[in-house]
Amino acid sequence: MPIVAITGATSGFGKACAEKFASNKYDIIITGRRNERLQDIREQLEKDFGIRCLALCFDVQERNAVKEIFAGLPDEWKVIDLLINNAGLALGRDYFDEADLDDWDQMIDTNLKGLLYVSRAVLPYFPDKGGHIINIGSTAGKEVYEKGNVYCATKHAVDAISKAMRIDLLRHGIKVTAIHPGAAETEFSMVRFKGDTGKADAVYSGYKALTAADIADAAWYCATLPPHVCINDLVITCTAQANSFYTDKQ
Ligand code: NDP
Ligand code: 8X3
């Protein structure tokens, strides 16, 4: 069975991708910081789909932990066909001159440095002249919006590093795809607004946002094309969203 490793699989896009690939008989490596959720999801995937699932609990910001976890993979998990770099977050929605510097650090360390650490740790396990990395960017990586400053910057960085990885990894036959979703209803806004349900719900009210399953379907499409075809860059929004900040509820 092919193996997919998915970071940030305890909720949202990552969990939906795990379900999509498991339902198509991939074996799955799921990661995240919340171990109880990881173990529950592992059990559910194994039970529902009859596949093997390995749950790895770590923080992508911790460079040494990332390296050690992947260096210690059991032998039967040592060929990884696809990596989905999905773990990420926004923290706060504040003017540049008012935002919290700890929030900035965490977004940079997770969305950019975490993606780099995991990618380097997984690269040795790709098959000879093969392998595929899907990076989850954002429409915030294509355009900036008011009070989006550093979150948008991290996703612009994901856009740039995806292009750079595609060029540098071509000599190993590795595909690199960036998927850039617009607003999707997941735990994203609850995290961004630090548990303020009113603010989080308002993000998705008055129009039909994307769902996590929509993004999993897109990832599945990109992952299952013939070897000579690579989707480089895919921007996907709900129909009501015309760009990174305009929706028809405005
Ligand atoms: P969720 O909050 O539902 O999921 C985020 C996932 O990332 C969780 O599984 C979380 O796991 C994991 N994660 C966060 N920080 C870390 C960390 N330091 N180490 C390890 N895992 C971490 O949000 P989404 O599913 O919406 O977001 C997934 C990705 O999609 C993110 O990169 C986000 O920026 C991007 N995105 C989201 C959009 C949206 O509107 N929802 C639109 C465009 C892009 P745990 O807490 O267990 O560690
Ligand atoms: C998440 C989408 O518009 O909240 O990346 O930045 S948005």
PDB file of C-alpha atoms and ligand atoms in Angstrom:
ATOM      1  CA  MET A   1       0.000   0.000   0.000  1.00  0.00           C
ATOM      2  CA  PRO A   2       1.262   3.541  -0.678  1.00  0.00           C
ATOM      3  CA  ILE A   3       2.011   5.644   2.412  1.00  0.00           C
ATOM      4  CA  VAL A   4       1.008   9.271   2.976  1.00  0.00           C
ATOM      5  CA  ALA A   5       2.330  11.380   5.879  1.00  0.00           C
ATOM      6  CA  ILE A   6       0.029  14.237   6.873  1.00  0.00           C
ATOM      7  CA  THR A   7       1.012  16.931   9.366  1.00  0.00           C
ATOM      8  CA  GLY A   8      -1.721  18.559  11.426  1.00  0.00           C
ATOM      9  CA  ALA A   9      -4.126  15.639  11.080  1.00  0.00           C
ATOM     10  CA  THR A  10      -5.974  16.138  14.380  1.00  0.00           C
ATOM     11  CA  SER A  11      -8.587  18.388  12.753  1.00  0.00           C
ATOM     12  CA  GLY A  12      -9.632  20.302   9.647  1.00  0.00           C
ATOM     13  CA  PHE A  13      -7.896  19.687   6.321  1.00  0.00           C
ATOM     14  CA  GLY A  14      -5.374  17.228   7.739  1.00  0.00           C
ATOM     15  CA  LYS A  15      -8.006  14.960   9.281  1.00  0.00           C
ATOM     16  CA  ALA A  16     -10.138  15.125   6.117  1.00  0.00           C
ATOM     17  CA  CYS A  17      -7.088  14.202   4.008  1.00  0.00           C
ATOM     18  CA  ALA A  18      -6.365  11.267   6.327  1.00  0.00           C
ATOM     19  CA  GLU A  19      -9.932  10.024   5.859  1.00  0.00           C
ATOM     20  CA  LYS A  20      -9.858  10.531   2.076  1.00  0.00           C
ATOM     21  CA  PHE A  21      -6.578   8.680   1.558  1.00  0.00           C
ATOM     22  CA  ALA A  22      -7.479   5.931   4.064  1.00  0.00           C
ATOM     23  CA  SER A  23     -10.780   5.350   2.271  1.00  0.00           C
ATOM     24  CA  ASN A  24      -8.679   4.781  -0.855  1.00  0.00           C
ATOM     25  CA  LYS A  25      -6.485   2.259   0.945  1.00  0.00           C
ATOM     26  CA  TYR A  26      -3.405   4.336   1.629  1.00  0.00           C
ATOM     27  CA  ASP A  27      -1.554   3.620   4.843  1.00  0.00           C
ATOM     28  CA  ILE A  28      -1.374   6.846   6.817  1.00  0.00           C
ATOM     29  CA  ILE A  29       1.088   8.619   9.097  1.00  0.00           C
ATOM     30  CA  ILE A  30      -0.808  11.259  11.062  1.00  0.00           C
ATOM     31  CA  THR A  31       0.850  13.945  13.185  1.00  0.00           C
ATOM     32  CA  GLY A  32      -0.142  16.684  15.602  1.00  0.00           C
ATOM     33  CA  ARG A  33       0.450  17.887  19.149  1.00  0.00           C
ATOM     34  CA  ARG A  34      -2.785  16.591  20.732  1.00  0.00           C
ATOM     35  CA  ASN A  35      -1.980  12.955  21.413  1.00  0.00           C
ATOM     36  CA  GLU A  36      -5.401  11.861  22.642  1.00  0.00           C
ATOM     37  CA  ARG A  37      -7.029  13.060  19.427  1.00  0.00           C
ATOM     38  CA  LEU A  38      -4.288  11.474  17.356  1.00  0.00           C
ATOM     39  CA  GLN A  39      -4.818   8.088  18.992  1.00  0.00           C
ATOM     40  CA  ASP A  40      -8.619   8.315  18.580  1.00  0.00           C
ATOM     41  CA  ILE A  41      -8.246   9.184  14.894  1.00  0.00           C
ATOM     42  CA  ARG A  42      -5.706   6.374  14.385  1.00  0.00           C
ATOM     43  CA  GLU A  43      -8.099   3.829  15.903  1.00  0.00           C
ATOM     44  CA  GLN A  44     -11.035   5.121  13.861  1.00  0.00           C
ATOM     45  CA  LEU A  45      -9.125   5.050  10.556  1.00  0.00           C
ATOM     46  CA  GLU A  46      -7.883   1.521  11.168  1.00  0.00           C
ATOM     47  CA  LYS A  47     -11.364   0.347  12.133  1.00  0.00           C
ATOM     48  CA  ASP A  48     -13.303   2.102   9.354  1.00  0.00           C
ATOM     49  CA  PHE A  49     -10.930   1.479   6.461  1.00  0.00           C
ATOM     50  CA  GLY A  50      -8.795  -1.549   7.404  1.00  0.00           C
ATOM     51  CA  ILE A  51      -5.553   0.311   6.745  1.00  0.00           C
ATOM     52  CA  ARG A  52      -2.418   0.761   8.872  1.00  0.00           C
ATOM     53  CA  CYS A  53      -2.040   4.069  10.671  1.00  0.00           C
ATOM     54  CA  LEU A  54       0.938   5.431  12.607  1.00  0.00           C
ATOM     55  CA  ALA A  55       0.313   8.375  14.958  1.00  0.00           C
ATOM     56  CA  LEU A  56       3.310  10.616  15.687  1.00  0.00           C
ATOM     57  CA  CYS A  57       2.880  13.254  18.374  1.00  0.00           C
ATOM     58  CA  PHE A  58       5.235  16.221  18.069  1.00  0.00           C
ATOM     59  CA  ASP A  59       5.392  19.978  17.583  1.00  0.00           C
ATOM     60  CA  VAL A  60       6.629  20.909  14.098  1.00  0.00           C
ATOM     61  CA  GLN A  61       8.365  23.943  15.609  1.00  0.00           C
ATOM     62  CA  GLU A  62      10.840  21.678  17.450  1.00  0.00           C
ATOM     63  CA  ARG A  63      13.632  21.056  14.976  1.00  0.00           C
ATOM     64  CA  ASN A  64      15.360  18.279  16.933  1.00  0.00           C
ATOM     65  CA  ALA A  65      12.121  16.500  17.808  1.00  0.00           C
ATOM     66  CA  VAL A  66      11.071  16.459  14.152  1.00  0.00           C
ATOM     67  CA  LYS A  67      14.432  15.033  13.102  1.00  0.00           C
ATOM     68  CA  GLU A  68      14.459  12.379  15.825  1.00  0.00           C
ATOM     69  CA  ILE A  69      10.861  11.262  15.294  1.00  0.00           C
ATOM     70  CA  PHE A  70      11.398  10.584  11.594  1.00  0.00           C
ATOM     71  CA  ALA A  71      14.865   9.093  12.131  1.00  0.00           C
ATOM     72  CA  GLY A  72      13.193   6.567  14.456  1.00  0.00           C
ATOM     73  CA  LEU A  73      10.464   5.447  12.033  1.00  0.00           C
ATOM     74  CA  PRO A  74       9.760   1.698  12.224  1.00  0.00           C
ATOM     75  CA  ASP A  75      11.167  -0.137   9.166  1.00  0.00           C
ATOM     76  CA  GLU A  76       7.734  -0.845   7.701  1.00  0.00           C
ATOM     77  CA  TRP A  77       7.074   2.918   7.451  1.00  0.00           C
ATOM     78  CA  LYS A  78      10.355   3.839   5.807  1.00  0.00           C
ATOM     79  CA  VAL A  79       9.048   4.421   2.284  1.00  0.00           C
ATOM     80  CA  ILE A  80       6.793   7.476   2.169  1.00  0.00           C
ATOM     81  CA  ASP A  81       5.124   8.207  -1.174  1.00  0.00           C
ATOM     82  CA  LEU A  82       3.444  11.499  -0.325  1.00  0.00           C
ATOM     83  CA  LEU A  83       3.924  14.203   2.315  1.00  0.00           C
ATOM     84  CA  ILE A  84       1.140  16.701   2.954  1.00  0.00           C
ATOM     85  CA  ASN A  85       2.581  19.697   4.820  1.00  0.00           C
ATOM     86  CA  ASN A  86      -0.628  20.978   6.345  1.00  0.00           C
ATOM     87  CA  ALA A  87       0.098  21.852  10.016  1.00  0.00           C
ATOM     88  CA  GLY A  88      -0.317  25.563  10.470  1.00  0.00           C
ATOM     89  CA  LEU A  89      -2.255  28.346  12.075  1.00  0.00           C
ATOM     90  CA  ALA A  90      -3.110  32.005  12.248  1.00  0.00           C
ATOM     91  CA  LEU A  91      -2.940  33.725  15.625  1.00  0.00           C
ATOM     92  CA  GLY A  92      -4.739  37.033  16.039  1.00  0.00           C
ATOM     93  CA  ARG A  93      -6.063  39.481  13.480  1.00  0.00           C
ATOM     94  CA  ASP A  94      -4.469  42.773  14.476  1.00  0.00           C
ATOM     95  CA  TYR A  95      -2.863  45.824  12.929  1.00  0.00           C
ATOM     96  CA  PHE A  96       0.893  45.464  12.333  1.00  0.00           C
ATOM     97  CA  ASP A  97       1.653  48.047  15.034  1.00  0.00           C
ATOM     98  CA  GLU A  98      -0.589  46.352  17.598  1.00  0.00           C
ATOM     99  CA  ALA A  99      -0.069  42.613  17.006  1.00  0.00           C
ATOM    100  CA  ASP A 100       1.466  40.301  19.596  1.00  0.00           C
ATOM    101  CA  LEU A 101       5.093  39.412  18.829  1.00  0.00           C
ATOM    102  CA  ASP A 102       4.717  35.940  20.373  1.00  0.00           C
ATOM    103  CA  ASP A 103       1.889  35.270  17.896  1.00  0.00           C
ATOM    104  CA  TRP A 104       4.205  36.329  15.067  1.00  0.00           C
ATOM    105  CA  ASP A 105       6.956  33.977  16.279  1.00  0.00           C
ATOM    106  CA  GLN A 106       4.590  31.031  16.530  1.00  0.00           C
ATOM    107  CA  MET A 107       3.147  31.560  13.053  1.00  0.00           C
ATOM    108  CA  ILE A 108       6.606  31.864  11.488  1.00  0.00           C
ATOM    109  CA  ASP A 109       7.955  28.873  13.433  1.00  0.00           C
ATOM    110  CA  THR A 110       4.961  26.676  12.570  1.00  0.00           C
ATOM    111  CA  ASN A 111       3.878  27.677   9.079  1.00  0.00           C
ATOM    112  CA  LEU A 112       7.327  28.161   7.572  1.00  0.00           C
ATOM    113  CA  LYS A 113      10.044  26.626   9.722  1.00  0.00           C
ATOM    114  CA  GLY A 114       7.913  23.600  10.688  1.00  0.00           C
ATOM    115  CA  LEU A 115       7.201  22.890   7.019  1.00  0.00           C
ATOM    116  CA  LEU A 116      10.930  23.093   6.267  1.00  0.00           C
ATOM    117  CA  TYR A 117      11.929  20.798   9.154  1.00  0.00           C
ATOM    118  CA  VAL A 118       9.338  18.146   8.305  1.00  0.00           C
ATOM    119  CA  SER A 119      10.178  18.217   4.605  1.00  0.00           C
ATOM    120  CA  ARG A 120      13.882  17.689   5.253  1.00  0.00           C
ATOM    121  CA  ALA A 121      13.133  14.894   7.739  1.00  0.00           C
ATOM    122  CA  VAL A 122      10.853  13.038   5.292  1.00  0.00           C
ATOM    123  CA  LEU A 123      12.946  13.454   2.106  1.00  0.00           C
ATOM    124  CA  PRO A 124      15.224  10.440   2.797  1.00  0.00           C
ATOM    125  CA  TYR A 125      12.164   8.165   2.799  1.00  0.00           C
ATOM    126  CA  PHE A 126      10.838   9.042  -0.655  1.00  0.00           C
ATOM    127  CA  PRO A 127      11.094   6.263  -3.223  1.00  0.00           C
ATOM    128  CA  ASP A 128      13.977   6.390  -5.685  1.00  0.00           C
ATOM    129  CA  LYS A 129      13.096   8.913  -8.425  1.00  0.00           C
ATOM    130  CA  GLY A 130       9.652   9.547  -7.017  1.00  0.00           C
ATOM    131  CA  GLY A 131       7.700  11.070  -4.173  1.00  0.00           C
ATOM    132  CA  HIS A 132       5.360  14.022  -3.913  1.00  0.00           C
ATOM    133  CA  ILE A 133       5.059  16.933  -1.496  1.00  0.00           C
ATOM    134  CA  ILE A 134       1.816  18.877  -1.204  1.00  0.00           C
ATOM    135  CA  ASN A 135       2.204  22.133   0.721  1.00  0.00           C
ATOM    136  CA  ILE A 136      -0.941  23.771   2.068  1.00  0.00           C
ATOM    137  CA  GLY A 137      -0.581  27.494   1.474  1.00  0.00           C
ATOM    138  CA  SER A 138      -3.504  29.916   1.419  1.00  0.00           C
ATOM    139  CA  THR A 139      -5.098  32.677  -0.602  1.00  0.00           C
ATOM    140  CA  ALA A 140      -3.364  34.734   2.124  1.00  0.00           C
ATOM    141  CA  GLY A 141      -0.171  33.652   0.354  1.00  0.00           C
ATOM    142  CA  LYS A 142      -1.334  35.274  -2.856  1.00  0.00           C
ATOM    143  CA  GLU A 143      -2.723  38.573  -1.562  1.00  0.00           C
ATOM    144  CA  VAL A 144      -2.433  40.399   1.740  1.00  0.00           C
ATOM    145  CA  TYR A 145      -5.383  41.747   3.661  1.00  0.00           C
ATOM    146  CA  GLU A 146      -5.867  44.238   6.472  1.00  0.00           C
ATOM    147  CA  LYS A 147      -4.636  42.867   9.829  1.00  0.00           C
ATOM    148  CA  GLY A 148      -3.343  39.738   8.085  1.00  0.00           C
ATOM    149  CA  ASN A 149       0.301  40.938   8.065  1.00  0.00           C
ATOM    150  CA  VAL A 150       2.472  38.098   9.410  1.00  0.00           C
ATOM    151  CA  TYR A 151       0.019  35.251   8.693  1.00  0.00           C
ATOM    152  CA  CYS A 152      -0.057  36.453   5.074  1.00  0.00           C
ATOM    153  CA  ALA A 153       3.742  36.706   5.081  1.00  0.00           C
ATOM    154  CA  THR A 154       4.141  33.102   6.246  1.00  0.00           C
ATOM    155  CA  LYS A 155       1.807  31.890   3.507  1.00  0.00           C
ATOM    156  CA  HIS A 156       3.615  34.005   0.885  1.00  0.00           C
ATOM    157  CA  ALA A 157       6.724  32.203   2.131  1.00  0.00           C
ATOM    158  CA  VAL A 158       4.999  28.828   1.632  1.00  0.00           C
ATOM    159  CA  ASP A 159       4.195  29.927  -1.917  1.00  0.00           C
ATOM    160  CA  ALA A 160       7.842  30.871  -2.538  1.00  0.00           C
ATOM    161  CA  ILE A 161       9.389  27.810  -0.921  1.00  0.00           C
ATOM    162  CA  SER A 162       7.027  25.536  -2.876  1.00  0.00           C
ATOM    163  CA  LYS A 163       8.372  27.005  -6.126  1.00  0.00           C
ATOM    164  CA  ALA A 164      11.944  26.660  -4.875  1.00  0.00           C
ATOM    165  CA  MET A 165      11.422  23.064  -3.715  1.00  0.00           C
ATOM    166  CA  ARG A 166       9.887  22.132  -7.082  1.00  0.00           C
ATOM    167  CA  ILE A 167      13.016  23.320  -8.879  1.00  0.00           C
ATOM    168  CA  ASP A 168      15.600  21.939  -6.451  1.00  0.00           C
ATOM    169  CA  LEU A 169      13.931  18.532  -5.964  1.00  0.00           C
ATOM    170  CA  LEU A 170      13.264  17.899  -9.653  1.00  0.00           C
ATOM    171  CA  ARG A 171      16.587  16.073 -10.016  1.00  0.00           C
ATOM    172  CA  HIS A 172      15.214  13.476  -7.552  1.00  0.00           C
ATOM    173  CA  GLY A 173      11.952  13.104  -9.480  1.00  0.00           C
ATOM    174  CA  ILE A 174       9.927  14.603  -6.612  1.00  0.00           C
ATOM    175  CA  LYS A 175       6.734  16.490  -7.456  1.00  0.00           C
ATOM    176  CA  VAL A 176       5.865  19.601  -5.442  1.00  0.00           C
ATOM    177  CA  THR A 177       2.337  20.973  -5.404  1.00  0.00           C
ATOM    178  CA  ALA A 178       1.036  24.008  -3.522  1.00  0.00           C
ATOM    179  CA  ILE A 179      -2.672  24.119  -2.720  1.00  0.00           C
ATOM    180  CA  HIS A 180      -3.934  27.548  -1.681  1.00  0.00           C
ATOM    181  CA  PRO A 181      -7.402  27.411  -0.098  1.00  0.00           C
ATOM    182  CA  GLY A 182      -9.630  30.356   0.671  1.00  0.00           C
ATOM    183  CA  ALA A 183     -11.919  30.520   3.695  1.00  0.00           C
ATOM    184  CA  ALA A 184     -12.833  27.039   4.919  1.00  0.00           C
ATOM    185  CA  GLU A 185     -14.818  26.178   8.021  1.00  0.00           C
ATOM    186  CA  THR A 186     -12.481  24.222  10.314  1.00  0.00           C
ATOM    187  CA  GLU A 187     -11.011  24.948  13.746  1.00  0.00           C
ATOM    188  CA  PHE A 188      -8.814  27.573  12.046  1.00  0.00           C
ATOM    189  CA  SER A 189     -10.783  30.627  13.195  1.00  0.00           C
ATOM    190  CA  MET A 190     -11.302  29.285  16.731  1.00  0.00           C
ATOM    191  CA  VAL A 191      -7.524  29.027  16.962  1.00  0.00           C
ATOM    192  CA  ARG A 192      -6.979  32.421  15.345  1.00  0.00           C
ATOM    193  CA  PHE A 193      -9.390  34.157  17.720  1.00  0.00           C
ATOM    194  CA  LYS A 194      -8.191  32.143  20.722  1.00  0.00           C
ATOM    195  CA  GLY A 195     -11.518  30.507  21.563  1.00  0.00           C
ATOM    196  CA  ASP A 196     -13.784  33.516  20.861  1.00  0.00           C
ATOM    197  CA  THR A 197     -16.687  31.647  19.216  1.00  0.00           C
ATOM    198  CA  GLY A 198     -18.502  34.854  18.240  1.00  0.00           C
ATOM    199  CA  LYS A 199     -15.552  36.102  16.190  1.00  0.00           C
ATOM    200  CA  ALA A 200     -14.832  32.648  14.774  1.00  0.00           C
ATOM    201  CA  ASP A 201     -18.426  31.991  13.675  1.00  0.00           C
ATOM    202  CA  ALA A 202     -18.692  35.445  12.074  1.00  0.00           C
ATOM    203  CA  VAL A 203     -15.947  34.493   9.603  1.00  0.00           C
ATOM    204  CA  TYR A 204     -18.211  31.867   8.030  1.00  0.00           C
ATOM    205  CA  SER A 205     -21.639  33.462   8.376  1.00  0.00           C
ATOM    206  CA  GLY A 206     -23.722  34.643   5.422  1.00  0.00           C
ATOM    207  CA  TYR A 207     -22.146  32.494   2.700  1.00  0.00           C
ATOM    208  CA  LYS A 208     -21.162  28.882   2.054  1.00  0.00           C
ATOM    209  CA  ALA A 209     -17.487  28.493   2.868  1.00  0.00           C
ATOM    210  CA  LEU A 210     -15.266  25.639   1.705  1.00  0.00           C
ATOM    211  CA  THR A 211     -15.241  22.472   3.784  1.00  0.00           C
ATOM    212  CA  ALA A 212     -12.249  20.406   4.827  1.00  0.00           C
ATOM    213  CA  ALA A 213     -13.504  17.628   2.538  1.00  0.00           C
ATOM    214  CA  ASP A 214     -13.272  20.000  -0.463  1.00  0.00           C
ATOM    215  CA  ILE A 215      -9.556  20.431   0.195  1.00  0.00           C
ATOM    216  CA  ALA A 216      -9.047  16.697   0.748  1.00  0.00           C
ATOM    217  CA  ASP A 217     -10.705  16.058  -2.639  1.00  0.00           C
ATOM    218  CA  ALA A 218      -8.325  18.549  -4.283  1.00  0.00           C
ATOM    219  CA  ALA A 219      -5.302  16.929  -2.601  1.00  0.00           C
ATOM    220  CA  TRP A 220      -6.501  13.507  -3.754  1.00  0.00           C
ATOM    221  CA  TYR A 221      -6.831  14.766  -7.337  1.00  0.00           C
ATOM    222  CA  CYS A 222      -3.314  16.240  -7.306  1.00  0.00           C
ATOM    223  CA  ALA A 223      -1.864  13.074  -5.752  1.00  0.00           C
ATOM    224  CA  THR A 224      -3.352  10.627  -8.229  1.00  0.00           C
ATOM    225  CA  LEU A 225      -2.357  12.125 -11.573  1.00  0.00           C
ATOM    226  CA  PRO A 226       0.006  10.171 -13.847  1.00  0.00           C
ATOM    227  CA  PRO A 227       3.751  10.421 -13.071  1.00  0.00           C
ATOM    228  CA  HIS A 228       4.386  12.918 -15.888  1.00  0.00           C
ATOM    229  CA  VAL A 229       1.708  15.371 -14.645  1.00  0.00           C
ATOM    230  CA  CYS A 230       2.195  17.760 -11.716  1.00  0.00           C
ATOM    231  CA  ILE A 231      -0.251  20.391 -10.528  1.00  0.00           C
ATOM    232  CA  ASN A 232       2.194  23.102  -9.450  1.00  0.00           C
ATOM    233  CA  ASP A 233      -0.129  25.654  -7.938  1.00  0.00           C
ATOM    234  CA  LEU A 234      -3.823  25.407  -7.167  1.00  0.00           C
ATOM    235  CA  VAL A 235      -5.902  28.266  -5.761  1.00  0.00           C
ATOM    236  CA  ILE A 236      -9.287  27.078  -4.534  1.00  0.00           C
ATOM    237  CA  THR A 237     -11.981  29.246  -2.976  1.00  0.00           C
ATOM    238  CA  CYS A 238     -15.667  28.855  -2.334  1.00  0.00           C
ATOM    239  CA  THR A 239     -17.760  30.362  -5.108  1.00  0.00           C
ATOM    240  CA  ALA A 240     -18.772  33.292  -2.899  1.00  0.00           C
ATOM    241  CA  GLN A 241     -15.145  34.336  -2.382  1.00  0.00           C
ATOM    242  CA  ALA A 242     -13.681  36.319  -5.254  1.00  0.00           C
ATOM    243  CA  ASN A 243     -10.204  36.802  -3.813  1.00  0.00           C
ATOM    244  CA  SER A 244      -8.425  36.500  -0.504  1.00  0.00           C
ATOM    245  CA  PHE A 245     -10.716  38.917   1.327  1.00  0.00           C
ATOM    246  CA  TYR A 246     -13.818  39.638  -0.787  1.00  0.00           C
ATOM    247  CA  THR A 247     -16.934  37.529  -0.252  1.00  0.00           C
ATOM    248  CA  ASP A 248     -20.436  38.294  -1.479  1.00  0.00           C
ATOM    249  CA  LYS A 249     -21.579  38.775   2.132  1.00  0.00           C
ATOM    250  CA  GLN A 250     -19.816  42.154   2.098  1.00  0.00           C
TER     251      GLN A 250
HETATM  252  P1  NDP B   1      -7.253  23.444  12.020  1.00  0.00           P
HETATM  253  O1  NDP B   1      -6.994  24.356  13.163  1.00  0.00           O
HETATM  254  O2  NDP B   1      -8.535  22.715  11.953  1.00  0.00           O
HETATM  255  O3  NDP B   1      -6.054  22.383  11.904  1.00  0.00           O
HETATM  256  C1  NDP B   1      -4.707  22.770  12.086  1.00  0.00           C
HETATM  257  C2  NDP B   1      -3.855  21.537  12.316  1.00  0.00           C
HETATM  258  O4  NDP B   1      -2.480  21.953  12.448  1.00  0.00           O
HETATM  259  C3  NDP B   1      -4.232  20.793  13.588  1.00  0.00           C
HETATM  260  O5  NDP B   1      -4.250  19.412  13.330  1.00  0.00           O
HETATM  261  C4  NDP B   1      -3.111  21.144  14.546  1.00  0.00           C
HETATM  262  O6  NDP B   1      -2.860  20.037  15.397  1.00  0.00           O
HETATM  263  C5  NDP B   1      -1.929  21.333  13.601  1.00  0.00           C
HETATM  264  N1  NDP B   1      -0.883  22.176  14.173  1.00  0.00           N
HETATM  265  C6  NDP B   1      -0.949  23.498  14.453  1.00  0.00           C
HETATM  266  N2  NDP B   1       0.203  23.896  15.018  1.00  0.00           N
HETATM  267  C7  NDP B   1       1.011  22.813  15.083  1.00  0.00           C
HETATM  268  C8  NDP B   1       2.320  22.588  15.559  1.00  0.00           C
HETATM  269  N3  NDP B   1       3.067  23.571  16.082  1.00  0.00           N
HETATM  270  N4  NDP B   1       2.844  21.340  15.483  1.00  0.00           N
HETATM  271  C9  NDP B   1       2.115  20.345  14.959  1.00  0.00           C
HETATM  272  N5  NDP B   1       0.879  20.480  14.473  1.00  0.00           N
HETATM  273  C10 NDP B   1       0.328  21.716  14.540  1.00  0.00           C
HETATM  274  O7  NDP B   1      -7.065  24.348  10.710  1.00  0.00           O
HETATM  275  P2  NDP B   1      -7.144  24.015   9.144  1.00  0.00           P
HETATM  276  O8  NDP B   1      -7.372  22.582   8.897  1.00  0.00           O
HETATM  277  O9  NDP B   1      -8.050  24.990   8.553  1.00  0.00           O
HETATM  278  O10 NDP B   1      -5.659  24.437   8.719  1.00  0.00           O
HETATM  279  C11 NDP B   1      -4.756  23.570   8.103  1.00  0.00           C
HETATM  280  C12 NDP B   1      -3.821  24.390   7.227  1.00  0.00           C
HETATM  281  O11 NDP B   1      -4.577  25.059   6.241  1.00  0.00           O
HETATM  282  C13 NDP B   1      -3.057  25.480   7.966  1.00  0.00           C
HETATM  283  O12 NDP B   1      -1.744  25.524   7.428  1.00  0.00           O
HETATM  284  C14 NDP B   1      -3.822  26.755   7.620  1.00  0.00           C
HETATM  285  O13 NDP B   1      -3.008  27.883   7.670  1.00  0.00           O
HETATM  286  C15 NDP B   1      -4.252  26.433   6.206  1.00  0.00           C
HETATM  287  N6  NDP B   1      -5.401  27.159   5.669  1.00  0.00           N
HETATM  288  C16 NDP B   1      -6.600  27.186   6.329  1.00  0.00           C
HETATM  289  C17 NDP B   1      -7.683  27.846   5.751  1.00  0.00           C
HETATM  290  C18 NDP B   1      -9.004  27.949   6.415  1.00  0.00           C
HETATM  291  O14 NDP B   1      -9.766  28.880   6.111  1.00  0.00           O
HETATM  292  N7  NDP B   1      -9.378  27.045   7.313  1.00  0.00           N
HETATM  293  C19 NDP B   1      -7.560  28.464   4.428  1.00  0.00           C
HETATM  294  C20 NDP B   1      -6.260  28.382   3.853  1.00  0.00           C
HETATM  295  C21 NDP B   1      -5.239  27.730   4.440  1.00  0.00           C
HETATM  296  P3  NDP B   1      -2.543  20.115  16.977  1.00  0.00           P
HETATM  297  O15 NDP B   1      -3.283  21.302  17.515  1.00  0.00           O
HETATM  298  O16 NDP B   1      -3.016  18.792  17.502  1.00  0.00           O
HETATM  299  O17 NDP B   1      -1.069  20.257  17.033  1.00  0.00           O
HETATM  300  C1  8X3 B   2      -6.888  31.071   5.796  1.00  0.00           C
HETATM  301  C2  8X3 B   2      -7.753  31.907   4.931  1.00  0.00           C
HETATM  302  O1  8X3 B   2      -8.584  34.282   4.481  1.00  0.00           O
HETATM  303  O2  8X3 B   2      -8.454  33.570   6.804  1.00  0.00           O
HETATM  304  O3  8X3 B   2      -5.610  30.970   5.260  1.00  0.00           O
HETATM  305  O4  8X3 B   2      -6.461  34.055   5.574  1.00  0.00           O
HETATM  306  S1  8X3 B   2      -7.794  33.532   5.474  1.00  0.00           S
END
